[in-house]
Structures are given as structure tokens and as C-alpha cells.
CSV table of C-alpha atoms and ligand atoms in Angstrom, one decimal:
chain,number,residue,atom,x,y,z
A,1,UNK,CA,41.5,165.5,272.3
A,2,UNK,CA,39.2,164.3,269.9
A,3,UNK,CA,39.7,163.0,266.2
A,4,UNK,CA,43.0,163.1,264.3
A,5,UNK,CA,46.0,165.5,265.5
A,6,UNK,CA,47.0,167.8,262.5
A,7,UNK,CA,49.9,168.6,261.5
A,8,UNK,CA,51.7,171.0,259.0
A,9,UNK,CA,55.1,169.3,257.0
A,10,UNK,CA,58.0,171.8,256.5
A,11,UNK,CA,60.0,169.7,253.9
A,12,UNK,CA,58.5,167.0,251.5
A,13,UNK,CA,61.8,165.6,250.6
A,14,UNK,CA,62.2,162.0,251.5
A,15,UNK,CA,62.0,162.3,255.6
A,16,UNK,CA,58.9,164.4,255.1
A,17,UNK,CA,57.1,161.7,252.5
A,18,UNK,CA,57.7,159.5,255.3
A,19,UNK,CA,55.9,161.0,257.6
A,20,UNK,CA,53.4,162.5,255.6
A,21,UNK,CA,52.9,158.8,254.7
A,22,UNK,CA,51.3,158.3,257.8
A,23,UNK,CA,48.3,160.0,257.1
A,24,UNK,CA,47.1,157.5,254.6
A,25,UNK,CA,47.9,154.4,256.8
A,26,UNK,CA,46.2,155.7,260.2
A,27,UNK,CA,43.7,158.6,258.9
A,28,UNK,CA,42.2,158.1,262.7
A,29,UNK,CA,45.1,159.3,264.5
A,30,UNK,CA,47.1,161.8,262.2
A,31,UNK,CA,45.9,164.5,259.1
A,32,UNK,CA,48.1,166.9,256.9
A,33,UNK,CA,47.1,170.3,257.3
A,34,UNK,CA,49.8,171.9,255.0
A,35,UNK,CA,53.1,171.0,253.2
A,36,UNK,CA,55.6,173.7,252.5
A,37,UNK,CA,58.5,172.6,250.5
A,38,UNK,CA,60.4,175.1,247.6
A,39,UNK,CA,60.5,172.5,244.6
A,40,UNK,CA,58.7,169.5,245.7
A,41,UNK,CA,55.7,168.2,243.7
A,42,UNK,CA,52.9,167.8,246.3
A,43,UNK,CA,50.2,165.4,245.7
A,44,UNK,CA,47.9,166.1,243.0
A,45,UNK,CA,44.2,165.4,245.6
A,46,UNK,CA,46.0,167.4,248.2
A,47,UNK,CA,43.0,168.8,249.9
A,48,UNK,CA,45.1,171.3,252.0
A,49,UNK,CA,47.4,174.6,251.7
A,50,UNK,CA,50.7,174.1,250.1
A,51,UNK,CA,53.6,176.6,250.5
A,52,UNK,CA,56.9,177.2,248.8
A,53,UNK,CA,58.4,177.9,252.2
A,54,UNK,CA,58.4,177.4,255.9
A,55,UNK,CA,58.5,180.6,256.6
A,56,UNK,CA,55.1,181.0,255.0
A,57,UNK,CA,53.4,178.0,255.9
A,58,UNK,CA,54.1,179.3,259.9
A,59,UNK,CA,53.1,182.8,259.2
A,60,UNK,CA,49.5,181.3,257.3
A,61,UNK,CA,47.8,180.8,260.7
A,62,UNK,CA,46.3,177.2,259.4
A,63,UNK,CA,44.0,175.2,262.5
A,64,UNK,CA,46.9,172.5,263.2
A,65,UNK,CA,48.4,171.2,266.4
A,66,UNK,CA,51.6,170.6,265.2
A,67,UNK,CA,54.6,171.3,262.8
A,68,UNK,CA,56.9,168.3,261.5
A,69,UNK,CA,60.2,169.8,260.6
A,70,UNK,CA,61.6,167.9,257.5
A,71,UNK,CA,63.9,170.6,256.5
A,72,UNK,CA,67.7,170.7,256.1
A,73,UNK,CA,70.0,171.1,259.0
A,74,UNK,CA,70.2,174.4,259.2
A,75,UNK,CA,66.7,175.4,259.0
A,76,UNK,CA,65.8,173.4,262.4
A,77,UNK,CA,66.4,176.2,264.8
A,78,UNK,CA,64.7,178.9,263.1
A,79,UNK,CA,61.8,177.0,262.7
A,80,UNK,CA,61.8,175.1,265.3
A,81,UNK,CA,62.0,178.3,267.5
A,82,UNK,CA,59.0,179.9,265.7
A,83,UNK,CA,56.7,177.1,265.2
A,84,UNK,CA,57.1,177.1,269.5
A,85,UNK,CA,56.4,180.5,269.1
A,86,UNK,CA,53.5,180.5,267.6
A,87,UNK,CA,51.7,177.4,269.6
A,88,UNK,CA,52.5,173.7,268.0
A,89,UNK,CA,53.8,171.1,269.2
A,90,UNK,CA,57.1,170.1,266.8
A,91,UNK,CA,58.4,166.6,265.6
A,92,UNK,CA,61.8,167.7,264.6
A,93,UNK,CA,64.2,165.8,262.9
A,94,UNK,CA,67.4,165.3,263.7
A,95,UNK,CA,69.7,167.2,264.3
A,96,UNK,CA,68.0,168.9,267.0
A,97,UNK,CA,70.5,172.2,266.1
A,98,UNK,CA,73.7,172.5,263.8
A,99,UNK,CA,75.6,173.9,267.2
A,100,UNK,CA,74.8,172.7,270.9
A,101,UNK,CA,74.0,176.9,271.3
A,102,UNK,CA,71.4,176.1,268.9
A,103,UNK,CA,69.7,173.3,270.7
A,104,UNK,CA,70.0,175.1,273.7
A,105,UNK,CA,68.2,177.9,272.5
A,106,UNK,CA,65.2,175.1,271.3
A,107,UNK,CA,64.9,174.3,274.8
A,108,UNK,CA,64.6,177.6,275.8
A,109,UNK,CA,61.9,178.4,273.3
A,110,UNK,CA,60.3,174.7,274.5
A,111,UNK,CA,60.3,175.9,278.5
A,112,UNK,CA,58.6,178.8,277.3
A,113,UNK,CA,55.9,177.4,275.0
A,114,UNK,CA,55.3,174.3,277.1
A,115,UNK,CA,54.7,172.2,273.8
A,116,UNK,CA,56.5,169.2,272.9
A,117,UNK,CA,59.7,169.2,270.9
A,118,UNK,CA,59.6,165.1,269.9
A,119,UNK,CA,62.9,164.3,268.0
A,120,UNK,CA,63.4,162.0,265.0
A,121,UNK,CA,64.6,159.0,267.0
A,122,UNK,CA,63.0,156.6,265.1
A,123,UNK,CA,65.7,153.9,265.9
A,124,UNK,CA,64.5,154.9,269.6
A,125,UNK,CA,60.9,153.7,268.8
A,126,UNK,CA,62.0,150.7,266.4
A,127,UNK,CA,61.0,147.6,267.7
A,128,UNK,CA,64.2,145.5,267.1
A,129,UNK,CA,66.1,148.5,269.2
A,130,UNK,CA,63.4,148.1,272.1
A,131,UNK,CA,63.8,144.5,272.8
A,132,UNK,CA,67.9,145.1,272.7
A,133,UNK,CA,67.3,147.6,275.1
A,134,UNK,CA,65.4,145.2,277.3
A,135,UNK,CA,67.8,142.6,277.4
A,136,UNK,CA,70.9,144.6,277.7
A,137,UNK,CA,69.0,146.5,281.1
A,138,UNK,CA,67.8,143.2,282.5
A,139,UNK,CA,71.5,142.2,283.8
A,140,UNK,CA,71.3,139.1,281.8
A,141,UNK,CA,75.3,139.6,281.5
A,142,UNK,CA,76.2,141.2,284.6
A,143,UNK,CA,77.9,144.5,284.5
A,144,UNK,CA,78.6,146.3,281.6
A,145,UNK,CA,82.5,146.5,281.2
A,146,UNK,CA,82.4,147.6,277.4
A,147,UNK,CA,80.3,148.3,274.6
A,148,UNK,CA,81.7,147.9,270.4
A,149,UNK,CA,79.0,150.0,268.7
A,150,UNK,CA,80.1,150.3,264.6
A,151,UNK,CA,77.5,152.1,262.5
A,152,UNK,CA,78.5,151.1,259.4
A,153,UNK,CA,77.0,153.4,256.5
A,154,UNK,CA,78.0,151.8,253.0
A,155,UNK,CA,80.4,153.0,250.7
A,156,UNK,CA,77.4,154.2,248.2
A,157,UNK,CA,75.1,155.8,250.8
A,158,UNK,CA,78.2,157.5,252.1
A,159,UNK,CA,79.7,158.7,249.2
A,160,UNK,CA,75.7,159.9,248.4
A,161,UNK,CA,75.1,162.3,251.8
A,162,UNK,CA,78.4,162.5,252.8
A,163,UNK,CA,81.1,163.2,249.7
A,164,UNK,CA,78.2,164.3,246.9
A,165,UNK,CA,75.3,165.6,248.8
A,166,UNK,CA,73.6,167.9,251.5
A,167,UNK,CA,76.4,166.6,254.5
A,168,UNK,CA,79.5,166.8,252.2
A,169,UNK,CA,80.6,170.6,253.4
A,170,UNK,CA,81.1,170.3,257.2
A,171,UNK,CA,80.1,174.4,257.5
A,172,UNK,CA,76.6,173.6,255.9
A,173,UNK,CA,75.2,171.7,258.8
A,174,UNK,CA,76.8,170.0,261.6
A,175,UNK,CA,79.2,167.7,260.6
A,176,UNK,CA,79.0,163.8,259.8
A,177,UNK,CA,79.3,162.6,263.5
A,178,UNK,CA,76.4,164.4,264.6
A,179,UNK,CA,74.2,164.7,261.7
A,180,UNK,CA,74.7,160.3,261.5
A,181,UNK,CA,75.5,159.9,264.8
A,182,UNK,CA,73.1,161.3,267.1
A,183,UNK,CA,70.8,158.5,266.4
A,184,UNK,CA,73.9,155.9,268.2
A,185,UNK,CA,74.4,158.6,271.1
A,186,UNK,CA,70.9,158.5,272.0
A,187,UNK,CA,70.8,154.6,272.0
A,188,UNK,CA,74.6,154.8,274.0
A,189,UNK,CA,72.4,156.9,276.3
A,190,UNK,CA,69.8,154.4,277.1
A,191,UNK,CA,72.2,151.6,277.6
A,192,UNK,CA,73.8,153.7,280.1
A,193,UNK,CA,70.9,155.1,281.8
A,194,UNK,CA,72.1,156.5,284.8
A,195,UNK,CA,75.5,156.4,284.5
A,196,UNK,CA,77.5,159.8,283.3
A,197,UNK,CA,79.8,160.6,281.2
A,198,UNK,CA,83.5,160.9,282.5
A,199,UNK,CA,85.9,161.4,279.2
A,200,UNK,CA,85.2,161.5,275.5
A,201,UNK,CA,88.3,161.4,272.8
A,202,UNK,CA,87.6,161.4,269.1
A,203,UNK,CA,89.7,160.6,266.2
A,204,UNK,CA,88.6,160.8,262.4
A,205,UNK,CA,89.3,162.4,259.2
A,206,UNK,CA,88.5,162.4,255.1
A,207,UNK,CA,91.1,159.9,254.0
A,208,UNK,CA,90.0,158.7,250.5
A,209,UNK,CA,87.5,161.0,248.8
A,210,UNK,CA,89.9,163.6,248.1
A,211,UNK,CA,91.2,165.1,244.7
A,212,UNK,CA,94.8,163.8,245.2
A,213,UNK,CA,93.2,160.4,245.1
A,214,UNK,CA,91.8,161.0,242.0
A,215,UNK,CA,92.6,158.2,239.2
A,216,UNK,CA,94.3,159.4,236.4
A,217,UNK,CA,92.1,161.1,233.4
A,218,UNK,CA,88.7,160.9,235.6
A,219,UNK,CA,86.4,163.4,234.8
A,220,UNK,CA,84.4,165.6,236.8
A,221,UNK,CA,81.1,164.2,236.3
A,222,UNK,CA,80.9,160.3,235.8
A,223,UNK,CA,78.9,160.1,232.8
A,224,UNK,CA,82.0,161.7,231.1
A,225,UNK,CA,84.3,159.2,232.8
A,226,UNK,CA,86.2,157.4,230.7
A,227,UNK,CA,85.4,153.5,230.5
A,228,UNK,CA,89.2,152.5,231.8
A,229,UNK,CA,88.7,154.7,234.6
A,230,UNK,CA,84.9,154.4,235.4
A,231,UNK,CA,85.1,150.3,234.8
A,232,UNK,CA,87.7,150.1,238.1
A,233,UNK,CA,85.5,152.6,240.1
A,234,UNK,CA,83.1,151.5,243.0
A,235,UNK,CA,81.4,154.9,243.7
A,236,UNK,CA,80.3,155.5,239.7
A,237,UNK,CA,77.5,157.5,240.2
A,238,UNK,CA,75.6,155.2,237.6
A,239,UNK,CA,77.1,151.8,239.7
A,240,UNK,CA,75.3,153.1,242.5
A,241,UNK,CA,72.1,154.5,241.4
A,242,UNK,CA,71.6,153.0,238.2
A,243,UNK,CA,72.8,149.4,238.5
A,244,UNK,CA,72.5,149.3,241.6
A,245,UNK,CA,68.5,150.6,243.0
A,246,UNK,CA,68.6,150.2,246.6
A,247,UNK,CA,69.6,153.9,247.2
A,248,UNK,CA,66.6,155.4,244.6
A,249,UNK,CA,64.5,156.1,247.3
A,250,UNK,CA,66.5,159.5,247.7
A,251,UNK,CA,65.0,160.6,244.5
A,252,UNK,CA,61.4,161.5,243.8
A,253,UNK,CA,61.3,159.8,240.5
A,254,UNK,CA,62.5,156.5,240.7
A,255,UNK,CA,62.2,155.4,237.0
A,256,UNK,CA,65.2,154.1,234.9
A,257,UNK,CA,65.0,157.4,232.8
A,258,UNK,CA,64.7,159.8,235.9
A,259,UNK,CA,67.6,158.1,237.1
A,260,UNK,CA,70.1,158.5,234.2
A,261,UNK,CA,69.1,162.4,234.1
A,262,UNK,CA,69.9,162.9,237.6
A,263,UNK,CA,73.2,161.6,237.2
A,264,UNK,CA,73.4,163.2,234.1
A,265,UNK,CA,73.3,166.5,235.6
A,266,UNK,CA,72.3,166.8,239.2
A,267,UNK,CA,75.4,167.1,242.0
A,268,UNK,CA,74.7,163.1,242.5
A,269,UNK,CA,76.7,162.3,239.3
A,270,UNK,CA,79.9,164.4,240.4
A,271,UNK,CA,83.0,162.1,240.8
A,272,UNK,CA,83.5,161.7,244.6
A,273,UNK,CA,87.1,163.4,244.1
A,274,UNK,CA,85.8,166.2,242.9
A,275,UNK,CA,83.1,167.2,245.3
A,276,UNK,CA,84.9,170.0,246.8
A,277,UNK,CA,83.8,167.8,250.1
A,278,UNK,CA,85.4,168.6,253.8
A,279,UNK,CA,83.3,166.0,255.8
A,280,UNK,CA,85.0,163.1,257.2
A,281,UNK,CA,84.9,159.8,255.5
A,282,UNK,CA,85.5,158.0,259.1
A,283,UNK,CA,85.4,158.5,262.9
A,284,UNK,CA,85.9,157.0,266.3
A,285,UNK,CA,84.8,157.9,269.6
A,286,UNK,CA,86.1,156.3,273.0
A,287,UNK,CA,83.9,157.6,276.0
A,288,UNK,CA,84.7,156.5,279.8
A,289,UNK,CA,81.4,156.2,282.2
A,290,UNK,CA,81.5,156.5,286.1
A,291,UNK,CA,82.7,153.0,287.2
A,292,UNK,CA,84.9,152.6,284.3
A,293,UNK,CA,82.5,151.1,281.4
A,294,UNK,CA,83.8,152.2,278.3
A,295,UNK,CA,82.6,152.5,275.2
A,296,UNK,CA,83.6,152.5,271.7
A,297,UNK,CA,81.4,154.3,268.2
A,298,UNK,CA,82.8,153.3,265.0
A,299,UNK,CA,81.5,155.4,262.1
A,300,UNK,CA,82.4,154.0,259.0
A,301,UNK,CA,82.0,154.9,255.7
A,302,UNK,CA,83.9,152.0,253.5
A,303,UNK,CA,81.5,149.2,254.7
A,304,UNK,CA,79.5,146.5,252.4
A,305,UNK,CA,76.8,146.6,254.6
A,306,UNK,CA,74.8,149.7,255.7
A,307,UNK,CA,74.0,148.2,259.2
A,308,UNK,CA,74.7,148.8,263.0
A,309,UNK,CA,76.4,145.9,265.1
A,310,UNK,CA,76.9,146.4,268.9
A,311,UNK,CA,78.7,144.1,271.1
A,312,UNK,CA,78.5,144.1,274.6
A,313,UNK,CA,80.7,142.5,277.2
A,314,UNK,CA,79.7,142.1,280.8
A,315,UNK,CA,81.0,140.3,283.8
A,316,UNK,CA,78.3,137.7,283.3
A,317,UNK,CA,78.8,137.4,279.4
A,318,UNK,CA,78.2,139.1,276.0
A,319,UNK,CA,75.9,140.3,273.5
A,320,UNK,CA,75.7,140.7,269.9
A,321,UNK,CA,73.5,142.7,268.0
A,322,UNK,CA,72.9,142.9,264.4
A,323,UNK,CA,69.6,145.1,263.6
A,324,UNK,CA,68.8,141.5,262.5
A,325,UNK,CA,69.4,139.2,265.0
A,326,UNK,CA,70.2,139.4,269.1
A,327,UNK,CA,72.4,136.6,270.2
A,328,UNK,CA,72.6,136.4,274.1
A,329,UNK,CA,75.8,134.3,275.2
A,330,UNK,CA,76.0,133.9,278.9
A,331,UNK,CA,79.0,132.1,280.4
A,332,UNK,CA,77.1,130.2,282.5
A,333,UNK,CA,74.0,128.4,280.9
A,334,UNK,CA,72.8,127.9,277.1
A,335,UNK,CA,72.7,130.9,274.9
A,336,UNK,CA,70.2,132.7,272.7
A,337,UNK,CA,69.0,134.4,269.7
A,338,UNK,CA,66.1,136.6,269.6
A,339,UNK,CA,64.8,138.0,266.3
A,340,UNK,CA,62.2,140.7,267.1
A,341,UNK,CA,60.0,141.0,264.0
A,342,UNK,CA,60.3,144.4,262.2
A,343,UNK,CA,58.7,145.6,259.6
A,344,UNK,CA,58.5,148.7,257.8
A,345,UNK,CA,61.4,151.6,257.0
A,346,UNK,CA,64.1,151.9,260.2
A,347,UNK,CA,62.6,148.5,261.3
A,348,UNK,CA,59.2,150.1,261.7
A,349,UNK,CA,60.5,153.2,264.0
A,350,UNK,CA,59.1,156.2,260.9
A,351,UNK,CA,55.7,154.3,261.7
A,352,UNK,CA,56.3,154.2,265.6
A,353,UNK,CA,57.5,157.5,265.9
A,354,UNK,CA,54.5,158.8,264.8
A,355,UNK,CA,52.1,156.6,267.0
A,356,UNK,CA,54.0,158.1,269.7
A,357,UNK,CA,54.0,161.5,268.9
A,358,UNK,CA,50.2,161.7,267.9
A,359,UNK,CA,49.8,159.6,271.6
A,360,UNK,CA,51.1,162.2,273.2
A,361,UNK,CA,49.8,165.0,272.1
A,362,UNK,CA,46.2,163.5,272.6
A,363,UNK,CA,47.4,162.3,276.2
A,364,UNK,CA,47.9,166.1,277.0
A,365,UNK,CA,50.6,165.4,279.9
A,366,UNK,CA,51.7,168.4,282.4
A,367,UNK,CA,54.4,170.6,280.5
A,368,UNK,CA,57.5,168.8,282.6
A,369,UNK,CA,56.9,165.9,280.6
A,370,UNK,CA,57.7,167.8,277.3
A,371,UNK,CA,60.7,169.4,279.1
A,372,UNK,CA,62.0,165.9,280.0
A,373,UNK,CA,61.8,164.7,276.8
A,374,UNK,CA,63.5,167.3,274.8
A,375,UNK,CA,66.1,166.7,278.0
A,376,UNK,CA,66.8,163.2,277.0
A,377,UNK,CA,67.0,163.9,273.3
A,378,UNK,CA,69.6,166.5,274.1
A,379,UNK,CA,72.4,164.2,275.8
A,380,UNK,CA,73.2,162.6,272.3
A,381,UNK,CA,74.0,166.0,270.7
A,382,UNK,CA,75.6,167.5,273.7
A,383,UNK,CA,78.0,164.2,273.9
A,384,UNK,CA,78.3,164.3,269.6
A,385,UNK,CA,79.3,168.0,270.4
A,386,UNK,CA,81.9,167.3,272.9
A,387,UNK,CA,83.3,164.6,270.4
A,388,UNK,CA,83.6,167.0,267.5
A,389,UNK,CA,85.4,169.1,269.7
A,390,UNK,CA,87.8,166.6,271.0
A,391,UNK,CA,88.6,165.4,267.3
A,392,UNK,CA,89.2,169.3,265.9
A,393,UNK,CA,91.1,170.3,269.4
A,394,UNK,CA,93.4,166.6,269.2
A,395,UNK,CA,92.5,167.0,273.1
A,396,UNK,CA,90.4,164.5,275.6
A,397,UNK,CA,87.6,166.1,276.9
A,398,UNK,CA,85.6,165.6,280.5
A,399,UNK,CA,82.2,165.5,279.9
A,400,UNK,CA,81.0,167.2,283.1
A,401,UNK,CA,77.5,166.7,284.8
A,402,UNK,CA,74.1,166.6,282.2
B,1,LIG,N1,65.7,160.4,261.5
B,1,LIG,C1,66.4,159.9,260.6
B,1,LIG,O1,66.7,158.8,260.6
B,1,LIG,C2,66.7,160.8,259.4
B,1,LIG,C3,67.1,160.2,258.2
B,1,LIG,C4,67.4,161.0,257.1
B,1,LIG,C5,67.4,162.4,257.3
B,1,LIG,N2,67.1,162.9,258.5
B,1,LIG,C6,67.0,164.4,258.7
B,1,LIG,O2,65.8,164.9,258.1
B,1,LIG,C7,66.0,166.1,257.5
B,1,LIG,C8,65.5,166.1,256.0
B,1,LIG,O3,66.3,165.1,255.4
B,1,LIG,P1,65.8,164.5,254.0
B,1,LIG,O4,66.7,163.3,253.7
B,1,LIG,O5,64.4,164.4,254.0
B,1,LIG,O6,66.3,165.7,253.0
B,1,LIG,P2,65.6,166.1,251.6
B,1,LIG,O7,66.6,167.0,251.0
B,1,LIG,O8,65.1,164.9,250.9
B,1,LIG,O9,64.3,167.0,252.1
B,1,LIG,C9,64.4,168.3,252.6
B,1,LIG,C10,63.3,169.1,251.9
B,1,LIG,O10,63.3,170.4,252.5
B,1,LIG,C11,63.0,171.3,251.4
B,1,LIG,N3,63.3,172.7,251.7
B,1,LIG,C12,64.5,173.3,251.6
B,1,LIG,N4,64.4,174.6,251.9
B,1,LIG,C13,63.1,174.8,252.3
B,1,LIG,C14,62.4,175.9,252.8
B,1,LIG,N5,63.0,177.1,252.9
B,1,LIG,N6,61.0,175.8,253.1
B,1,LIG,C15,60.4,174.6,252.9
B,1,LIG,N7,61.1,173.5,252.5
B,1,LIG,C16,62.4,173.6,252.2
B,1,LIG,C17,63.8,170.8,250.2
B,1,LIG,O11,63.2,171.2,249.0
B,1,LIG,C18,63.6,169.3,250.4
B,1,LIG,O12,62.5,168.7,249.7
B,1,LIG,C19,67.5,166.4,257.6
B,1,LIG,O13,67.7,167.3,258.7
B,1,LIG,C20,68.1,165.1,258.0
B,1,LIG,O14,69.3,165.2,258.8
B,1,LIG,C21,66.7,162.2,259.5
């Protein structure tokens, strides 16, 4: 196809910018041809329709060939379902659905429309993950007995999307395991390529964020807090946003005084034990492959660090990854580090991501090659299911043939 694929944004909060983002860095390759977004403020030169909701944007009949759905959770099926229907091709965040009925009925829609569903995996397309996945399929350690995976999230993004924000009620989307997780299922998947699924057991609860655990004469916003009580308090809303700037990218406004009003009086500035929150604060997850590798996912809330670090044992040696640094230690023979250069947000995967889903669309493949894709994406949120269902049943589950 000839010149720039365009593409309508449903959502213009921060996974929406992102993408949208794009457009000014590669105006060869990828155009906006509409945002839709309730309270956003769109860009002042916009030179294209603007909505206040998806609905509307899909029902406007705008000359695109795609949709990018930057919505919450619980909008992705319906409009993923009727952007098929009515002829684009869909980047959709993840997750794919809130309930694996949900993302089966995607694929449905996807057979039937023979567009591609491409899913936000941008760790998939992030150059650090790549070369990891290179060196852990080139048998540089022999066979895969076991794999330590811990996705560690930070005690101030966590307490942010996971005790005061959109993933706090478990009913309201999917869940903290699959709404987090997916993204570790899928790379799980590729370092397993080929091998299936046996058994999956899952443990995890909310241990700390809860209002039994509240300090004595905290109140329910932190502003109000008083200074004994906020002074000894790690997730103080105005620790974390103010003092702290790491996590202001959440916010459209990142100035000082945009800042101290959100916390002031948005949901961000609530004390985290009094969130009226049900989402888990941790979780594991032990899966058993055919020929007995097994695997451990940590998800952790209560970390320093929001980072991933995956260990990998094999009959041959081990490696250690660090979404830094991949250190190769052989038992035989000298060992090595490798430190794939990365640059951008998710180590350059939003940027990549979008390379790959403009180059498909302009390669134009035969309609099984969408099908297969939206395939592979699947696996993660059919195992992240299975998991949620062992940790609310206290049972191990078989995870049966893909
Ligand atoms: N791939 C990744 O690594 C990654 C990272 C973060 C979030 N996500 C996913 O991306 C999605 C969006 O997350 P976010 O962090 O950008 O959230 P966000 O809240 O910043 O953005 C969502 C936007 O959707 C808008 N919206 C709500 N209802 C709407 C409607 N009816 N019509 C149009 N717009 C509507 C909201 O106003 C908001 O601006 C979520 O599903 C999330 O799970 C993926």
C-alpha cells in the first residue's frame, strides 16, 4: 500500500499518547485519523476529527485502515469486536479481554473479518527482550530445567494501578495477574516455544493494603494525614508523586502545581488503606512443561525496583537477565555479558510495536497470518486465566492442549 497507514486512537490517556506519538517521529509510515477520548485534551493543530467516545469515532465512517484501542479493560471487546466489524485492522492493548470468553469471542470476530488483531506486546518487540530470546533458544546452556521469572512492580507504581487506581477492584477489569502479567506469559511462551503446558498452580493474595493495616489516626486522603502518621508512610501520595517524579508520566499535567491538586483531590491522593481495593498485592505461579521444565512468575508489589529479572538454569549452565544486562554463565568455558542497547519507553518496544504493525499492514499477508498472530497472543491470557482460576479454586490445574 502506498503512503502512511492511518489509524484512529480510541483512548488518549497515556498508552494512547504513546502511540499517537509515533506519528510525529515517522510521518512516512503512520498518520492519526481521529482520537476519541471522553476528557482528554487533544492537541491544539490536530488537523483531524476528535470524538468524546469510541462508540462515535467507529460509527463516523473516517478513511483509516486501522483502530488502536487505548481504552480501559473493559472496553477492549466491545470495541475490538466492532472496529473488526466494520473493516480495520486493530492494535489492541492488552488485555486482549477481561474473561478468556471475551478473547475468544475477538478471535471469532478476527476469523471473520480477516484483519489483524496486533496486541500490545511491546516487551515482545523490545530489543533488549529479542536478543534474551536469542540466546536462551540457541542452547547455549543445554536444556532448560527451570526458569525464576520475578516481575517486580515497585511499591509506588503498585500502590498507583493496583491499590488507588483503574486495577484496584478485581470486578472492574481482569485482575492484577492478567492485566500485569500477560506481558511475562507471552515472553514464558516464547522461551518455551514448542513445549506445552502440563500443570499450573497459583498462590497470591492482598496482604498489606488493607484497612486493618491502617496506622492509627490516618486519614482518608493523605494531604489530611497527620505529620506523625504521614512522616513514617512510604506510599504518601505526595512521597510518591510529588517528591518523588518518576511516576508523573501518568498524569497529563506534569507541573509541580498540577501535581499537588491531583493529590489534593483526585482518587491518587487516597490513603492506600482506604481504597476500598480487592486486587492482590502479590502472586505466584508454578507451571510444569512436557519434559518436566518448570517454571516459576513472581509478581511483586513491595519491590525497590520496578524491573523484571529472569534466571534460567539449564543442563549446560545459567542465565541471568536484568532488562539491563544478560550475563551468560556456562559451566564449561568463560562467561558473558551482553548489554543490547535500548532506547526509548519499554526499552524501545512502544516505538517497535508500531514499526511492526504499520509493516504489516502494508505487507498485506494472506488472512492465516492474522489468525496466527492473534493465536500466539492468546496463549498468555489463556495460561493467566487458568492461573487465576487455580489461585480462587486453591486447586492445581492441567492446562490441556493450545
Ligand atoms: N502494553 C503495555 O505495556 C501497557 C501499559 C499500560 C497500560 N496498558 C493498557 O492500555 C490500556 C490503557 O491504559 P492507560 O494506562 O493508557 O490508561 P489511561 O486511563 O491513561 O487511558 C485510557 C483513556 O481512555 C479514555 N476513555 C475512557 N472511556 C472512554 C470511552 N468511552 N471512549 C473513548 N475513550 C475513553 C479515558 O478518558 C483515558 O484517557 C489499558 O487497557 C491498559 O491495561 C498497556
Amino acid at each position: 500500500m502506498e503512503g502512511p497507514v492511518k489509524a484512529i486512537i480510541l483512548g488518549y490517556g497515556i498508552r494512547g499518547r504513546a502511540y499517537a506519538a509515533y506519528a510525529n517521529t515517522h510521518p512516512d509510515e503512520f498518520e492519526i485519523a481521529g482520537l476519541a477520548d471522553p476528557v482528554a485534551e487533544f492537541p491544539a493543530d490536530a488537523k483531524y476529527p476528535t470524538w468524546k467516545s469510541w462508540e462515535a469515532a467507529l460509527d463516523a465512517g473516517v478513511d483509516a485502515d486501522a483502530v488502536i484501542i487505548s481504552l480501559p479493560d473493559r472496553l477492549h471487546y466491545p470495541s475490538c469486536v466492532k472496529a473488526l466489524g466494520k473493516g480495520y485492522h486493530v492494535l489492541l492493548e492488552k488485555p486482549i479481554g477481561c474473561t478468556w470468553g471475551e478473547c475468544l469471542a475477538i478471535k471469532k470476530a478476527q476469523i471473520e473479518a480477516k484483519k489483524l488483531v496486533l496486541t500490545g506486546y511491546v516487551l515482545r518487540f523490545a530489543p533488549f527482550y529479542k536478543k534474551l530470546r536469542e540466546v536462551v533458544s540457541s542452547g547455549c546452556i543445554g536444556e532448560l530445567t527451570s526458569v525464576h521469572h520475578l516481575a517486580a512492580i515497585s511499591y509506588g507504581k503498585a500502590a498507583h494501578a493496583y491499590c488507588r487506581g483503574n486495577w484496584s477492584v478485581e470486578a472492574k477489569g481482569t485482575g492484577m495477574l492478567v492485566n500485569k502479567c500477560t506481558h511475562d506469559f507471552d515472553l514464558i511462551e516464547w522461551w518455551t516455544k514448542g513445549k506445552s503446558i502440563k500443570k499450573i498452580s497459583s498462590f497470591g493474595s492482598l496482604m498489606h493494603w488493607r484497612p486493618e493495616n491502617r496506622p492509627e489516626g490516618a486519614a482518608d486522603r493523605c494531604m489530611d494525614c497527620p505529620a506523625r502518621v504521614r512522616d513514617n508512610c512510604p506510599f504518601d501520595a505526595y512521597k510518591v508523586y510529588y517528591e518523588r517524579t518518576d511516576l508523573r508520566y501518568h498524569f497529563a499535567d506534569e507541573s509541580d502545581a498540577a501535581i499537588l491538586k491531583m493529590i489534593e483531590t483526585s482518587p491518587y491522593g487516597r490513603c492506600v488503606y482506604a481504597c476500598g481495593n480487592d486486587s492482590v498485592d502479590h502472586q505466584t505461579v508454578l507451571m510444569e512443561y512436557e519434559g518436566g521444565l518448570t517454571i516459576i512468575l513472581e509478581m511483586e508489589s513491595y519491590s525497590q525496583q520496578r524491573t523484571r529479572i529472569t534466571h534460567f538454569y539449564g543442563t549446560r549452565g545459567e542465565i541471568i537477565a536484568d532488562e539491563h544486562k544478560i550475563e551468560i554463565l556456562p559451566f564449561l568455558g568463560d562467561s558473558t555479558t551482553i548489554i543490547p542497547a535500548q532506547h526509548g519507553h519499554h526499552g524501545g518496544g512502544d516505538r517497535e510495536i508500531m514499526t511492526e504493525f504499520v509493516k504489516i499492514i502494508r505487507m498485506n499477508p494472506d488472512p492465516s497470518r492474522y489468525t496466527k498472530i492473534l493465536e500466539a497472543a492468546l496463549e498468555s491470557h489463556r495460561i493467566a486465566f487458568l492461573a487465576e482460576e487455580s489461585r480462587r479454586t486453591g486447586t492445581t490445574i492441567g492446562g490441556s492442549s493450545k
